[in-house]
CSV table of C-alpha atoms in Angstrom, one decimal:
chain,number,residue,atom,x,y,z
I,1,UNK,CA,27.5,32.5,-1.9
I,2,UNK,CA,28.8,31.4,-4.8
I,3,UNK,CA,27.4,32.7,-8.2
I,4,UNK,CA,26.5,30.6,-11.1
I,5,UNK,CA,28.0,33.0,-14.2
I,6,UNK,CA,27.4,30.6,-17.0
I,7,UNK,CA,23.9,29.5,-17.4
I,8,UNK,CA,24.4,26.5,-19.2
I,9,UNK,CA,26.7,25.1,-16.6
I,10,UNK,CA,25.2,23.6,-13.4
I,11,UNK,CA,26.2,25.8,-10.6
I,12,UNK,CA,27.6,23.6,-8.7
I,13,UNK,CA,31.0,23.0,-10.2
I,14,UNK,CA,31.4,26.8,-9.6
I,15,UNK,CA,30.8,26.5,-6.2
I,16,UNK,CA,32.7,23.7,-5.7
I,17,UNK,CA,35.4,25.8,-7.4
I,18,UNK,CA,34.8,28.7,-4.6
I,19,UNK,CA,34.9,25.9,-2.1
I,20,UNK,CA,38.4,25.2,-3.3
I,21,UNK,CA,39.7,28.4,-3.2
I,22,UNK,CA,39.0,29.5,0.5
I,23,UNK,CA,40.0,26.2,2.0
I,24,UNK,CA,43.1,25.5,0.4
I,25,UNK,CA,44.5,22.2,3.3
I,26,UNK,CA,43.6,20.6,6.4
I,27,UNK,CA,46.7,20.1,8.4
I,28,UNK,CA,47.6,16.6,10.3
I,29,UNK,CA,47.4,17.7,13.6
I,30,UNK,CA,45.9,14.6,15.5
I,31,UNK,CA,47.8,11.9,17.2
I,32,UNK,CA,46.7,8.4,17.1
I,33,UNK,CA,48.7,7.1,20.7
I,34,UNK,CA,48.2,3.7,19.8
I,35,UNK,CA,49.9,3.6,16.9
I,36,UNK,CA,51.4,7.0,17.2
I,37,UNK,CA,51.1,8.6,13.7
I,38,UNK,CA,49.4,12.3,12.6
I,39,UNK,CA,46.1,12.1,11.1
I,40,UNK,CA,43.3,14.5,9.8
I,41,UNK,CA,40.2,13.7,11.9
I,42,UNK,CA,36.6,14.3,10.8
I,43,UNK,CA,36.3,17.0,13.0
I,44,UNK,CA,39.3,19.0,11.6
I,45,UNK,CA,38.1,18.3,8.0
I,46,UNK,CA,34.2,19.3,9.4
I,47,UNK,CA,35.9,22.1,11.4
I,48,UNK,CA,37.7,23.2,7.6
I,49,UNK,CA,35.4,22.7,5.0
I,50,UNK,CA,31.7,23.2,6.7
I,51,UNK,CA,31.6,27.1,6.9
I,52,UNK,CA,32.8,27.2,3.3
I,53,UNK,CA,30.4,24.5,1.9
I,54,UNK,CA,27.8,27.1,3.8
I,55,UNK,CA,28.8,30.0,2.4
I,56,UNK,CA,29.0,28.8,-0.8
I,57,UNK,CA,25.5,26.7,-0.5
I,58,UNK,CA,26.7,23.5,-0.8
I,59,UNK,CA,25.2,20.4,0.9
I,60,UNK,CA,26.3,17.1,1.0
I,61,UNK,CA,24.0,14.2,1.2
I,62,UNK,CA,25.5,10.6,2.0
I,63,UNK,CA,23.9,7.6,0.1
I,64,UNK,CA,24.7,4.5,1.4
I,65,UNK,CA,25.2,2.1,-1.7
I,66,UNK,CA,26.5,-0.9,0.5
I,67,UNK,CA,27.5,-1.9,4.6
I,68,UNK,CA,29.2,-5.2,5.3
I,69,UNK,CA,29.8,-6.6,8.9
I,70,UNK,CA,32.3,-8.8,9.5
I,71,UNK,CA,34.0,-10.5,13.0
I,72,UNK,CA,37.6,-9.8,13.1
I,73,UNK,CA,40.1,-10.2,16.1
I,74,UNK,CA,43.0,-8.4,17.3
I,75,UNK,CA,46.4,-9.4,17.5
I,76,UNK,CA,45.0,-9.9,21.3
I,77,UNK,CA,42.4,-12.1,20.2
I,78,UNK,CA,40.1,-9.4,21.5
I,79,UNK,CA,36.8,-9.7,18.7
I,80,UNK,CA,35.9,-6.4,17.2
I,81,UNK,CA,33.7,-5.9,14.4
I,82,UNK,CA,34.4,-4.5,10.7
I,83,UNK,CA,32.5,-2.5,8.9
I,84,UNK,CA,32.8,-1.9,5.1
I,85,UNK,CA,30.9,1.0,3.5
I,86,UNK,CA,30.6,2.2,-0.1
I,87,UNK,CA,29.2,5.5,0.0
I,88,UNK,CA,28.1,8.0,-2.7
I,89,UNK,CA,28.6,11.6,-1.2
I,90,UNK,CA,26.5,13.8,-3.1
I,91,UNK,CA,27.5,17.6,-3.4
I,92,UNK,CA,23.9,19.8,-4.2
I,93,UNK,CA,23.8,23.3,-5.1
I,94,UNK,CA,21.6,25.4,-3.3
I,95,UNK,CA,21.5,27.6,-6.6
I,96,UNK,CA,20.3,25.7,-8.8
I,97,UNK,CA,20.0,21.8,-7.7
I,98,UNK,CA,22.7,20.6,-9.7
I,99,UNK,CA,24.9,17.8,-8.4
I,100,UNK,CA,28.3,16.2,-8.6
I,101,UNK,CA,28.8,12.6,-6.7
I,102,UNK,CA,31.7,11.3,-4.9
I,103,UNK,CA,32.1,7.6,-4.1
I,104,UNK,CA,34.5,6.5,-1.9
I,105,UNK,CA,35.3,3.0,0.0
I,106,UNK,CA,35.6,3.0,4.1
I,107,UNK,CA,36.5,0.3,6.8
I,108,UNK,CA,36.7,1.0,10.6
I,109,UNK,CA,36.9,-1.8,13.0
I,110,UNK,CA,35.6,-1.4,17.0
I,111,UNK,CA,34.7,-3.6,19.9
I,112,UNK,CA,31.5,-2.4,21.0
I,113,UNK,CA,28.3,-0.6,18.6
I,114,UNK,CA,30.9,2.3,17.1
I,115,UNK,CA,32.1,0.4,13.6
I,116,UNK,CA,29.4,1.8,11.5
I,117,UNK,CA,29.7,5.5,12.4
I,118,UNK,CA,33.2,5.3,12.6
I,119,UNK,CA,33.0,3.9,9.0
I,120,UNK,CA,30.4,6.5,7.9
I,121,UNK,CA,33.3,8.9,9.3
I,122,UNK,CA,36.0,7.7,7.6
I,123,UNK,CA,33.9,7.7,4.5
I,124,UNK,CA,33.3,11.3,4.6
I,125,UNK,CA,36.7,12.3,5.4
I,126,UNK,CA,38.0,11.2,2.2
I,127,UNK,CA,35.0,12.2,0.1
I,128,UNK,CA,35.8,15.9,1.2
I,129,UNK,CA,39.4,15.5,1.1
I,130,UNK,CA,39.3,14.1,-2.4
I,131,UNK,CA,36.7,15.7,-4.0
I,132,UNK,CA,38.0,19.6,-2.6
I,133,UNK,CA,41.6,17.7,-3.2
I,134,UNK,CA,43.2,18.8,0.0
I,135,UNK,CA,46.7,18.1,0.7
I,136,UNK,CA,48.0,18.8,3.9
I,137,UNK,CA,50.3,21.5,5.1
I,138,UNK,CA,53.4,19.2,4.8
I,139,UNK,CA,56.5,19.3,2.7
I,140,UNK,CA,56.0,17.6,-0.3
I,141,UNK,CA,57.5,13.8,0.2
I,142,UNK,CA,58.9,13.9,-3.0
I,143,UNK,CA,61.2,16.7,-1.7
I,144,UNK,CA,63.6,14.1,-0.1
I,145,UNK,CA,65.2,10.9,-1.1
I,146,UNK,CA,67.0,8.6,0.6
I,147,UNK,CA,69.0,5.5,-0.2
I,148,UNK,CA,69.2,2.0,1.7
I,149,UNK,CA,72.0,1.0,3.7
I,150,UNK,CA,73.0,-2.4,5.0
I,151,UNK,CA,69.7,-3.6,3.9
I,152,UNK,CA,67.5,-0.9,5.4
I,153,UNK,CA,64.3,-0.1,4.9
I,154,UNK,CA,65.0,3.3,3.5
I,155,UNK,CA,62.8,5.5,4.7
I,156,UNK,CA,63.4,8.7,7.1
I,157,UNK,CA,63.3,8.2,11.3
I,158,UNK,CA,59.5,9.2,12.2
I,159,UNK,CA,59.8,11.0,15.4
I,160,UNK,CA,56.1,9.7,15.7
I,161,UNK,CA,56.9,5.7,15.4
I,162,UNK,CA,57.1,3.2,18.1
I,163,UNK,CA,60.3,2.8,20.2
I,164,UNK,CA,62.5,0.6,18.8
I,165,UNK,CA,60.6,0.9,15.3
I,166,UNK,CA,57.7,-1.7,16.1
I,167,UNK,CA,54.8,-1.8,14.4
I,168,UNK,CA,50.8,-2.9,15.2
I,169,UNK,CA,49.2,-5.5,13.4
I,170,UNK,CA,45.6,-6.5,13.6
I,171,UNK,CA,44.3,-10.5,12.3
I,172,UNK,CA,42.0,-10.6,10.3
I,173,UNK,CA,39.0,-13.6,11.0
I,174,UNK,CA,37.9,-13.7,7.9
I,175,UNK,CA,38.3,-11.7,4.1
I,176,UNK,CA,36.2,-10.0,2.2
I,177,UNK,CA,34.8,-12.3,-0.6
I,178,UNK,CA,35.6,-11.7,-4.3
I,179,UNK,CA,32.6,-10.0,-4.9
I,180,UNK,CA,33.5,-7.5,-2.5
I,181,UNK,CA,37.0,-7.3,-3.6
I,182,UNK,CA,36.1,-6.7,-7.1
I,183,UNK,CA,33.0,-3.8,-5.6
I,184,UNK,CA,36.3,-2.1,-3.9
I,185,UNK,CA,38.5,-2.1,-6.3
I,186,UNK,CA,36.1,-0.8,-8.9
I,187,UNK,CA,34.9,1.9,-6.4
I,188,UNK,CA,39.1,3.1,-6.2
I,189,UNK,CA,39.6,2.6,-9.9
C-alpha cells in the first residue's frame, strides 16, 4: 500500500502515482473478427490495473451523470440500440478519503438488453486508460511516415484489415441533439 508522505497532500495522488509505476501498458491483444482490428478489452485493462489499484488501496466508484437511448440500424437494417453514457469515475483512497474524478464519454450499440453495460464498459476502459495514461506496447506511430502515391490513402497495409481494404459502416436512425453534442464535446474538452 501506498504511503501518503506529505500530510498536506491528499493521499490519493500518491497512490495514483504508485499505480502508475507498477502498471506501466496494457497491450492490444484482442481481435474484433467483425471488423478485424486489435483492441484493449475491459478485461485486459481489469486484468492490468485491478491488483495494483488493490494494493495501492484505490477504489473506483462510477457515477452516472447521464444515459441516452437511442434506435439505430445497421447497414443491414437490423435495429440495435445506442447507448450514450457520461460517467464520472471516481478514484478514493483507502488512506485518507481523498479523491480525484475522471469523466469520460461512452457509446456502445447492441441488438438485444447488452447496450448499457457494454457502454458502462467502454466507459471504464478509458477512464483507467486515461487517467493511469496507458499507452500500449506498440511502436510509437510517429516512428514511420509514409507518403501518397497515385492518390492513395497513405497509410501502411494493416495485416488486420478486410480483404480487399473494405470497411464496415453502421446508419445511424437518428443523431444526437445539440444539447447532447455540446454535453460531449464539453466532457472531451
Amino acid at each position: 500500500m501506498s504511503e501518503n508522505t506529505n500530510p498536506a497532500a491528499p493521499a490519493i495522488y500518491a497512490q495514483l502515482a504508485a499505480v502508475m509505476t507498477e502498471c506501466t501498458h496494457v497491450a492490444k491483444r484482442d481481435v474484433n473478427q467483425h471488423q478485424r482490428f486489435y483492441f484493449r478489452g475491459i478485461d485486459a485493462v481489469v486484468n492490468a490495473v485491478g491488483p495494483i489499484l488493490r494494493k495501492h488501496a484505490v477504489i473506483v466508484l462510477p457515477q452516472v451523470r447521464e444515459c441516452t437511448y437511442e434506435t439505430v440500424a445497421t447497414t443491414t437494417g437490423k435495429p440495435s440500440t445506442a447507448c450514450r453514457v457520461l460517467v464520472d469515475y471516481v478514484f478514493v483512497s483507502g488512506v485518507d478519503g481523498s479523491t480525484v474524478t475522471a469523466s469520460v464519454a461512452a457509446e456502445a450499440w447492441d441488438a438485444g438488453d447488452k447496450a448499457t453495460p457494454k457502454a458502462m464498459s467502454v466507459a471504464m476502459r478509458t477512464a483507467l486508460l486515461q487517467a493511469l495514461a496507458l499507452p500500449t506496447d506498440e511502436p510509437d506511430p510517429d516512428s514511420h511516415t509514409y507518403e501518397r502515391a497515385n492518390g492513395g490513402e497513405g497509410r501502411p497495409a494493416d495485416p488486420a484489415a478486410p480483404a480487399g481494404g473494405g470497411t464496415t459502416r453502421v446508419a445511424r436512425a437518428g443523431k444526437m441533439s445539440t444539447e447532447q453534442n455540446a454535453k460531449l464535446h464539453m466532457i472531451l474538452k
